[in-house]
mmCIF file of C-alpha atoms in Angstrom:
data_model
loop_
_atom_site.group_PDB
_atom_site.id
_atom_site.type_symbol
_atom_site.label_atom_id
_atom_site.label_comp_id
_atom_site.label_asym_id
_atom_site.label_seq_id
_atom_site.Cartn_x
_atom_site.Cartn_y
_atom_site.Cartn_z
ATOM 1 C CA MET A 32 -30.246 -40.772 -0.998
ATOM 2 C CA ALA A 33 -27.740 -43.328 -0.800
ATOM 3 C CA LYS A 34 -28.606 -46.249 1.636
ATOM 4 C CA SER A 35 -25.778 -47.286 3.958
ATOM 5 C CA PRO A 36 -24.787 -50.793 3.311
ATOM 6 C CA GLN A 37 -25.719 -52.620 6.903
ATOM 7 C CA PHE A 38 -29.512 -51.557 5.776
ATOM 8 C CA LEU A 39 -28.997 -53.366 2.383
ATOM 9 C CA ARG A 40 -27.773 -56.718 4.405
ATOM 10 C CA LEU A 41 -30.481 -55.941 6.815
ATOM 11 C CA PHE A 42 -33.474 -55.360 4.229
ATOM 12 C CA ALA A 43 -31.951 -58.202 2.435
ATOM 13 C CA ARG A 44 -32.323 -60.448 5.337
ATOM 14 C CA ILE A 45 -36.184 -59.700 6.078
ATOM 15 C CA ARG A 46 -37.364 -60.579 2.184
ATOM 16 C CA THR A 47 -35.312 -64.166 2.093
ATOM 17 C CA HIS A 48 -36.938 -64.948 5.071
ATOM 18 C CA ASP A 49 -40.550 -63.566 3.717
ATOM 19 C CA ALA A 50 -39.868 -65.198 1.270
ATOM 20 C CA SER A 51 -39.095 -68.536 2.674
ATOM 21 C CA SER A 52 -42.285 -67.967 5.162
ATOM 22 C CA ILE A 53 -44.234 -67.910 2.222
ATOM 23 C CA THR A 54 -42.820 -70.968 0.168
ATOM 24 C CA SER A 55 -43.046 -72.844 3.476
ATOM 25 C CA ARG A 56 -47.191 -71.861 3.416
ATOM 26 C CA ALA A 57 -47.196 -72.679 0.548
ATOM 27 C CA ARG A 58 -46.048 -76.146 -0.146
ATOM 28 C CA GLN A 59 -48.059 -77.050 3.411
ATOM 29 C CA PRO A 60 -51.276 -77.670 1.968
ATOM 30 C CA GLN A 61 -49.901 -79.017 -1.487
ATOM 31 C CA THR A 62 -48.402 -81.882 1.409
ATOM 32 C CA ARG A 63 -51.254 -82.528 2.948
ATOM 33 C CA PHE A 64 -54.031 -82.891 -0.612
ATOM 34 C CA GLN A 65 -50.784 -85.115 -1.190
ATOM 35 C CA CYS A 66 -50.931 -87.574 1.653
ATOM 36 C CA LEU A 67 -54.962 -87.725 0.996
ATOM 37 C CA ARG A 68 -54.734 -88.542 -2.468
ATOM 38 C CA GLN A 69 -51.756 -92.031 -1.763
ATOM 39 C CA PRO A 70 -52.720 -92.936 2.069
ATOM 40 C CA GLN A 71 -50.332 -95.388 3.305
ATOM 41 C CA PRO A 72 -52.490 -98.933 3.623
ATOM 42 C CA ILE A 73 -53.024 -100.567 7.133
ATOM 43 C CA GLN A 74 -51.991 -104.164 7.497
ATOM 44 C CA ARG A 75 -54.735 -106.325 9.391
ATOM 45 C CA ARG A 76 -55.080 -109.410 10.092
ATOM 46 C CA PHE A 77 -58.785 -111.307 9.361
ATOM 47 C CA THR A 78 -59.861 -115.349 10.620
ATOM 48 C CA HIS A 79 -61.944 -117.681 8.407
ATOM 49 C CA GLN A 80 -65.856 -117.226 9.775
ATOM 50 C CA PRO A 81 -68.055 -120.134 9.418
ATOM 51 C CA ALA A 82 -70.184 -117.411 6.807
ATOM 52 C CA ASP A 83 -66.502 -117.122 4.904
ATOM 53 C CA ASP A 84 -68.080 -121.034 3.401
ATOM 54 C CA PRO A 85 -70.501 -120.728 0.776
ATOM 55 C CA THR A 86 -71.752 -124.197 1.310
ATOM 56 C CA PHE A 87 -71.931 -122.575 5.115
ATOM 57 C CA GLU A 88 -75.934 -122.944 7.014
ATOM 58 C CA SER A 89 -76.739 -121.177 9.761
ATOM 59 C CA ILE A 90 -78.794 -123.516 13.093
ATOM 60 C CA LEU A 91 -82.003 -120.315 11.781
ATOM 61 C CA ASP A 92 -82.511 -121.737 9.308
ATOM 62 C CA LYS A 93 -83.538 -125.605 10.571
ATOM 63 C CA PRO A 94 -87.026 -126.433 10.980
ATOM 64 C CA THR A 95 -87.665 -126.000 15.095
ATOM 65 C CA ARG A 96 -90.598 -127.231 17.415
ATOM 66 C CA MET A 97 -91.743 -125.976 20.053
ATOM 67 C CA VAL A 98 -90.831 -127.803 23.467
ATOM 68 C CA ARG A 99 -90.521 -127.026 28.196
ATOM 69 C CA SER A 100 -87.845 -127.196 29.362
ATOM 70 C CA GLY A 101 -87.679 -128.717 33.138
ATOM 71 C CA GLN A 102 -91.262 -130.662 33.092
ATOM 72 C CA LYS A 103 -88.879 -134.044 32.647
ATOM 73 C CA HIS A 104 -89.429 -136.783 34.998
ATOM 74 C CA GLY A 105 -86.892 -139.184 36.490
ATOM 75 C CA PHE A 106 -86.816 -142.285 38.247
ATOM 76 C CA GLY A 107 -88.198 -140.225 41.488
ATOM 77 C CA LEU A 108 -91.009 -140.234 39.704
ATOM 78 C CA ILE A 109 -91.188 -143.881 39.287
ATOM 79 C CA VAL A 110 -90.755 -144.509 42.819
ATOM 80 C CA LEU A 111 -93.870 -141.974 43.866
ATOM 81 C CA ALA A 112 -95.579 -143.380 42.155
ATOM 82 C CA ILE A 113 -94.991 -147.014 43.467
ATOM 83 C CA ILE A 114 -95.299 -145.809 47.244
ATOM 84 C CA PRO A 115 -99.464 -144.957 46.536
ATOM 85 C CA ILE A 116 -100.125 -148.524 44.934
ATOM 86 C CA THR A 117 -98.202 -150.879 46.704
ATOM 87 C CA ALA A 118 -99.565 -149.136 50.275
ATOM 88 C CA PHE A 119 -102.583 -149.353 49.649
ATOM 89 C CA CYS A 120 -102.177 -153.389 48.546
ATOM 90 C CA LEU A 121 -101.174 -153.699 51.829
ATOM 91 C CA GLY A 122 -103.684 -152.118 53.344
ATOM 92 C CA THR A 123 -105.783 -154.216 51.125
ATOM 93 C CA TRP A 124 -104.522 -156.960 52.976
ATOM 94 C CA GLN A 125 -104.417 -156.136 57.051
ATOM 95 C CA VAL A 126 -108.216 -155.352 56.297
ATOM 96 C CA GLN A 127 -108.515 -159.676 55.603
ATOM 97 C CA ARG A 128 -106.397 -159.611 58.318
ATOM 98 C CA LEU A 129 -108.574 -158.178 60.599
ATOM 99 C CA PHE A 130 -112.226 -160.058 59.727
ATOM 100 C CA TRP A 131 -109.724 -162.820 60.337
ATOM 101 C CA LYS A 132 -108.332 -162.544 63.411
ATOM 102 C CA THR A 133 -111.250 -160.990 64.458
ATOM 103 C CA ASP A 134 -112.909 -164.080 63.974
ATOM 104 C CA LEU A 135 -110.429 -166.287 65.201
ATOM 105 C CA ILE A 136 -110.621 -164.211 68.056
ATOM 106 C CA ALA A 137 -114.598 -164.878 68.682
ATOM 107 C CA LYS A 138 -114.039 -168.242 67.990
ATOM 108 C CA PHE A 139 -111.905 -169.249 70.832
ATOM 109 C CA GLU A 140 -113.558 -166.817 73.293
ATOM 110 C CA ASP A 141 -116.390 -169.257 73.100
ATOM 111 C CA ARG A 142 -114.466 -172.372 74.232
ATOM 112 C CA LEU A 143 -113.429 -170.129 76.548
ATOM 113 C CA ILE A 144 -117.097 -170.139 77.707
ATOM 114 C CA ARG A 145 -117.999 -173.791 77.761
ATOM 115 C CA PRO A 146 -117.570 -175.487 80.119
ATOM 116 C CA PRO A 147 -114.316 -177.915 80.773
ATOM 117 C CA LEU A 148 -113.249 -181.238 79.375
ATOM 118 C CA PRO A 149 -112.161 -184.154 81.074
ATOM 119 C CA LEU A 150 -108.351 -184.845 79.230
ATOM 120 C CA PRO A 151 -107.740 -187.610 77.560
ATOM 121 C CA PRO A 152 -104.888 -190.022 79.159
ATOM 122 C CA PHE A 153 -103.868 -189.700 75.358
ATOM 123 C CA ILE A 154 -104.281 -186.979 72.845
ATOM 124 C CA ASP A 155 -103.715 -186.990 69.305
ATOM 125 C CA PRO A 156 -100.964 -184.125 68.979
ATOM 126 C CA SER A 157 -102.735 -183.455 65.237
ATOM 127 C CA ALA A 158 -106.266 -182.571 66.653
ATOM 128 C CA VAL A 159 -104.885 -180.696 69.813
ATOM 129 C CA ALA A 160 -105.885 -177.121 66.882
ATOM 130 C CA ASP A 161 -109.555 -177.831 67.345
ATOM 131 C CA PHE A 162 -109.359 -178.051 70.847
ATOM 132 C CA ASP A 163 -106.896 -174.528 70.765
ATOM 133 C CA TYR A 164 -108.389 -172.461 74.269
ATOM 134 C CA ARG A 165 -110.499 -174.662 75.117
ATOM 135 C CA ARG A 166 -110.629 -175.443 78.963
ATOM 136 C CA VAL A 167 -110.019 -178.770 80.272
ATOM 137 C CA TYR A 168 -108.895 -180.582 83.347
ATOM 138 C CA ALA A 169 -106.883 -183.752 85.375
ATOM 139 C CA THR A 170 -106.063 -184.629 87.807
ATOM 140 C CA GLY A 171 -102.351 -186.711 88.577
ATOM 141 C CA LYS A 172 -98.650 -185.899 90.215
ATOM 142 C CA LEU A 173 -96.380 -182.946 89.690
ATOM 143 C CA ARG A 174 -93.314 -183.948 88.300
ATOM 144 C CA HIS A 175 -90.786 -181.332 89.923
ATOM 145 C CA ASP A 176 -88.284 -183.681 89.459
ATOM 146 C CA GLN A 177 -88.434 -182.677 86.085
ATOM 147 C CA GLU A 178 -89.063 -178.989 86.167
ATOM 148 C CA MET A 179 -87.637 -177.077 83.158
ATOM 149 C CA LEU A 180 -87.279 -173.069 83.764
ATOM 150 C CA VAL A 181 -88.471 -170.774 80.501
ATOM 151 C CA GLY A 182 -87.301 -167.161 81.061
ATOM 152 C CA PRO A 183 -85.738 -164.336 81.013
ATOM 153 C CA ARG A 184 -89.772 -163.201 81.319
ATOM 154 C CA THR A 185 -91.033 -160.181 82.442
ATOM 155 C CA LEU A 186 -94.539 -159.369 85.045
ATOM 156 C CA ASP A 187 -95.309 -156.263 85.289
ATOM 157 C CA GLY A 188 -91.580 -155.893 85.130
ATOM 158 C CA GLU A 189 -89.921 -157.699 86.879
ATOM 159 C CA ASP A 190 -87.534 -160.702 85.937
ATOM 160 C CA GLY A 191 -88.891 -164.128 86.387
ATOM 161 C CA TYR A 192 -89.713 -167.439 84.266
ATOM 162 C CA LEU A 193 -92.044 -169.282 83.232
ATOM 163 C CA VAL A 194 -92.985 -172.988 85.479
ATOM 164 C CA VAL A 195 -93.357 -175.790 83.534
ATOM 165 C CA THR A 196 -93.433 -179.636 84.737
ATOM 166 C CA PRO A 197 -94.995 -182.748 83.470
ATOM 167 C CA LEU A 198 -97.900 -184.040 85.250
ATOM 168 C CA GLU A 199 -98.296 -187.924 85.526
ATOM 169 C CA ARG A 200 -101.622 -189.568 85.865
ATOM 170 C CA ILE A 201 -101.030 -193.986 85.651
ATOM 171 C CA VAL A 202 -104.330 -195.361 83.657
ATOM 172 C CA ASN A 203 -104.767 -198.713 82.932
ATOM 173 C CA GLY A 204 -101.688 -199.540 84.288
ATOM 174 C CA LYS A 205 -99.740 -197.240 81.318
ATOM 175 C CA VAL A 206 -97.984 -194.056 82.629
ATOM 176 C CA SER A 207 -99.328 -190.694 80.500
ATOM 177 C CA LYS A 208 -97.747 -187.485 81.442
ATOM 178 C CA PHE A 209 -98.497 -184.204 79.793
ATOM 179 C CA LEU A 210 -96.656 -180.623 80.033
ATOM 180 C CA VAL A 211 -98.331 -177.752 82.106
ATOM 181 C CA CYS A 212 -97.495 -174.369 82.130
ATOM 182 C CA ARG A 213 -97.930 -174.105 85.672
ATOM 183 C CA GLY A 214 -97.075 -169.765 85.367
ATOM 184 C CA TRP A 215 -94.325 -167.143 86.194
ATOM 185 C CA ILE A 216 -92.513 -167.268 89.770
ATOM 186 C CA SER A 217 -89.965 -164.301 90.131
ATOM 187 C CA LYS A 218 -85.811 -164.382 89.477
ATOM 188 C CA ASP A 219 -85.593 -165.034 93.212
ATOM 189 C CA LYS A 220 -87.890 -167.762 94.001
ATOM 190 C CA LYS A 221 -85.164 -169.898 90.722
ATOM 191 C CA ASP A 222 -84.271 -172.531 93.612
ATOM 192 C CA GLN A 223 -86.493 -174.994 94.391
ATOM 193 C CA LYS A 224 -85.567 -174.734 98.115
ATOM 194 C CA ASP A 225 -86.380 -171.189 97.889
ATOM 195 C CA ARG A 226 -90.156 -172.152 97.637
ATOM 196 C CA LYS A 227 -91.437 -175.164 98.996
ATOM 197 C CA LEU A 228 -94.522 -174.380 99.274
ATOM 198 C CA GLY A 229 -94.695 -173.970 95.323
ATOM 199 C CA LEU A 230 -93.680 -177.538 95.171
ATOM 200 C CA PRO A 231 -96.906 -179.469 96.132
ATOM 201 C CA GLU A 232 -97.207 -183.263 97.493
ATOM 202 C CA GLY A 233 -99.137 -185.587 96.451
ATOM 203 C CA GLU A 234 -101.555 -185.840 93.385
ATOM 204 C CA VAL A 235 -103.442 -182.313 92.635
ATOM 205 C CA THR A 236 -106.518 -181.377 89.885
ATOM 206 C CA VAL A 237 -105.018 -178.510 87.275
ATOM 207 C CA GLN A 238 -106.848 -176.664 85.193
ATOM 208 C CA GLY A 239 -105.922 -174.718 82.773
ATOM 209 C CA LEU A 240 -106.386 -173.520 79.105
ATOM 210 C CA LEU A 241 -105.144 -176.643 76.521
ATOM 211 C CA ARG A 242 -103.117 -174.709 74.027
ATOM 212 C CA GLU A 243 -101.196 -176.065 70.171
ATOM 213 C CA PRO A 244 -97.220 -175.568 69.964
ATOM 214 C CA TRP A 245 -95.801 -172.195 69.934
ATOM 215 C CA LYS A 246 -94.056 -170.678 67.383
ATOM 216 C CA LYS A 247 -90.447 -170.055 68.206
ATOM 217 C CA ASN A 248 -89.288 -166.023 66.623
ATOM 218 C CA ILE A 249 -86.552 -165.841 64.898
ATOM 219 C CA PHE A 250 -84.378 -163.488 67.028
ATOM 220 C CA THR A 251 -85.178 -165.704 69.934
ATOM 221 C CA PRO A 252 -82.024 -167.566 70.815
ATOM 222 C CA SER A 253 -81.832 -171.723 70.486
ATOM 223 C CA ASN A 254 -82.901 -174.202 73.822
ATOM 224 C CA ARG A 255 -79.830 -175.404 75.998
ATOM 225 C CA PRO A 256 -81.178 -178.464 77.690
ATOM 226 C CA GLU A 257 -78.475 -179.711 78.209
ATOM 227 C CA THR A 258 -77.741 -177.114 80.625
ATOM 228 C CA GLY A 259 -81.412 -176.065 81.851
ATOM 229 C CA GLU A 260 -81.316 -173.119 80.260
ATOM 230 C CA PHE A 261 -84.485 -173.023 77.968
ATOM 231 C CA TYR A 262 -85.375 -169.152 76.487
ATOM 232 C CA PHE A 263 -88.183 -170.720 74.502
ATOM 233 C CA PRO A 264 -91.480 -173.087 75.172
ATOM 234 C CA ASP A 265 -90.547 -175.465 72.600
ATOM 235 C CA VAL A 266 -92.966 -178.156 73.310
ATOM 236 C CA LEU A 267 -91.975 -181.419 71.229
ATOM 237 C CA GLN A 268 -88.306 -180.722 72.613
ATOM 238 C CA MET A 269 -89.666 -180.193 75.945
ATOM 239 C CA ALA A 270 -91.352 -183.059 75.123
ATOM 240 C CA GLU A 271 -89.277 -185.624 74.122
ATOM 241 C CA LEU A 272 -86.055 -184.250 77.530
ATOM 242 C CA SER A 273 -89.346 -185.591 79.882
ATOM 243 C CA GLY A 274 -90.876 -188.509 78.667
ATOM 244 C CA SER A 275 -93.987 -186.826 77.641
ATOM 245 C CA GLN A 276 -96.930 -185.785 74.939
ATOM 246 C CA PRO A 277 -96.287 -183.264 72.941
ATOM 247 C CA VAL A 278 -99.346 -181.557 74.627
ATOM 248 C CA TRP A 279 -99.116 -178.150 75.768
ATOM 249 C CA ILE A 280 -102.234 -177.162 78.880
ATOM 250 C CA GLU A 281 -101.649 -173.646 80.642
ATOM 251 C CA GLU A 282 -102.557 -173.794 84.174
ATOM 252 C CA THR A 283 -105.120 -170.657 85.108
ATOM 253 C CA MET A 284 -106.810 -167.981 88.099
ATOM 254 C CA ARG A 285 -108.672 -166.333 88.662
ATOM 255 C CA PRO A 286 -107.067 -162.534 88.623
ATOM 256 C CA ASP A 287 -106.900 -161.376 92.085
ATOM 257 C CA LEU A 288 -103.234 -159.035 92.831
ATOM 258 C CA LEU A 289 -104.310 -158.964 96.862
ATOM 259 C CA VAL A 290 -103.355 -163.712 95.971
ATOM 260 C CA SER A 291 -100.868 -162.730 92.907
ATOM 261 C CA TYR A 292 -98.124 -161.087 95.725
ATOM 262 C CA ASP A 293 -98.694 -163.930 98.009
ATOM 263 C CA ARG A 294 -98.113 -166.190 95.685
ATOM 264 C CA GLU A 295 -95.474 -164.582 94.278
ATOM 265 C CA ALA A 296 -93.831 -164.573 98.449
ATOM 266 C CA LYS A 297 -94.569 -167.701 98.657
ATOM 267 C CA GLY A 298 -92.770 -169.055 95.336
ATOM 268 C CA ILE A 299 -96.210 -170.518 94.049
ATOM 269 C CA PRO A 300 -96.577 -170.269 90.648
ATOM 270 C CA ILE A 301 -99.126 -167.318 89.260
ATOM 271 C CA GLY A 302 -100.861 -168.616 86.740
ATOM 272 C CA ARG A 303 -102.929 -166.918 83.303
ATOM 273 C CA PRO A 304 -106.369 -165.522 83.458
ATOM 274 C CA ALA A 305 -108.752 -167.634 81.336
ATOM 275 C CA GLU A 306 -108.856 -165.117 78.214
ATOM 276 C CA VAL A 307 -107.875 -164.733 74.978
ATOM 277 C CA ASN A 308 -104.478 -162.661 74.642
ATOM 278 C CA LEU A 309 -104.266 -162.027 71.361
ATOM 279 C CA ARG A 310 -102.762 -159.318 69.547
ATOM 280 C CA ASN A 311 -105.291 -157.205 66.882
ATOM 281 C CA THR A 312 -103.731 -154.427 66.063
ATOM 282 C CA HIS A 313 -104.059 -154.395 61.996
ATOM 283 C CA THR A 314 -106.907 -151.507 62.577
ATOM 284 C CA GLN A 315 -104.128 -149.252 62.598
ATOM 285 C CA TYR A 316 -102.245 -150.680 59.943
ATOM 286 C CA ILE A 317 -104.970 -150.112 58.202
ATOM 287 C CA PHE A 318 -105.214 -146.398 59.111
ATOM 288 C CA THR A 319 -101.600 -146.475 58.434
ATOM 289 C CA TRP A 320 -100.907 -147.659 55.167
ATOM 290 C CA TYR A 321 -104.214 -146.036 53.481
ATOM 291 C CA ALA A 322 -102.902 -142.900 54.814
ATOM 292 C CA LEU A 323 -99.921 -143.443 53.291
ATOM 293 C CA CYS A 324 -101.036 -144.359 49.799
ATOM 294 C CA ALA A 325 -103.453 -141.174 49.651
ATOM 295 C CA PHE A 326 -100.490 -138.760 51.024
ATOM 296 C CA THR A 327 -98.775 -139.921 49.100
ATOM 297 C CA SER A 328 -100.967 -140.092 45.556
ATOM 298 C CA VAL A 329 -101.690 -136.209 46.394
ATOM 299 C CA MET A 330 -98.190 -135.803 46.091
ATOM 300 C CA LEU A 331 -97.869 -137.242 43.471
ATOM 301 C CA TRP A 332 -101.023 -135.266 41.318
ATOM 302 C CA MET A 333 -98.701 -132.255 42.814
ATOM 303 C CA VAL A 334 -95.850 -133.006 41.136
ATOM 304 C CA VAL A 335 -97.256 -133.774 37.685
ATOM 305 C CA LYS A 336 -100.076 -131.297 37.602
ATOM 306 C CA LYS A 337 -96.871 -128.732 39.239
ATOM 307 C CA PRO A 338 -97.278 -125.408 36.594
ATOM 308 C CA PRO A 339 -93.366 -124.548 35.160
ATOM 309 C CA SER A 340 -91.761 -122.189 37.267
ATOM 310 C CA SER A 341 -90.489 -118.538 35.075
ATOM 311 C CA THR A 342 -87.317 -120.782 34.947
ATOM 312 C CA ALA A 343 -88.869 -123.439 32.553
ATOM 313 C CA ARG A 344 -90.551 -121.736 29.558
ATOM 314 C CA ARG A 345 -91.426 -122.159 26.215
ATOM 315 C CA VAL A 346 -87.704 -122.344 24.278
ATOM 316 C CA LYS A 347 -87.175 -122.947 20.243
ATOM 317 C CA HIS A 348 -85.825 -126.254 19.625
ATOM 318 C CA SER A 349 -83.869 -126.866 16.887
ATOM 319 C CA THR A 350 -84.500 -130.676 16.088
ATOM 320 C CA GLN A 351 -80.816 -131.272 13.590
ATOM 321 C CA TRP A 352 -78.412 -129.313 15.991
#
């Protein structure tokens, strides 16, 4: 049976489409294998590494030694070691000072219990040291016109002054004077007109302690003799000012609270008790310095013997890095 031309054209179109599809499928594996056989080159850039050098030698190949980190002590350890040594030396020095001060106080107390000596008319100043704290007495006239006030000085928390008056004696027609520290008066009795009862006239007998000249403290201001201001009992200066011998006598009295109140109200100087008033605090210093020595020694031992912490472990250290 004859076929129509339209059918033939449709058959031809379908055939052509199938042939093209088969051809494309057949070519596809060929194209894939072709890509595998000829890969496209990939452009990469590499930096130069130390290992590329044929003479390179790793630090791991270097000789090593074991060290402990965190165990180095610097200047602080040196200071910590000096402190106990210095404290021990100061404590030992205070022990020597304690023996010296104890012997000195015992010597002065032995002199106090001896009977008082009459004061010679003229005294060699160099011999006063051998009679320090020795009880003496003398009779003469107090020169109130040459009185000097040293101060301010406190007694029981109240301000006042020390009254220093030359005692004048005439022996074989020669005038002999020495300085007498009569005692303490209150500040409101500074003027002589306010303390007439404290200015005895005629001959009086003074009994007191013969003392060495005082040593000035570096913090004490200098005296002003021209204005009558004396902050420190400078024996040589006051003796030259009054024409006296450089001899210092501290008038004494028996301690009595009622008598002291009566003297203060009348403006009569309150004398010192006949006792040794040297400070002896060397025992406290000994304890302080030796305690500091022991404490810092323990600290030094703990620092040196302290085990390393968890962060201070043994590590390898190359000696040729």
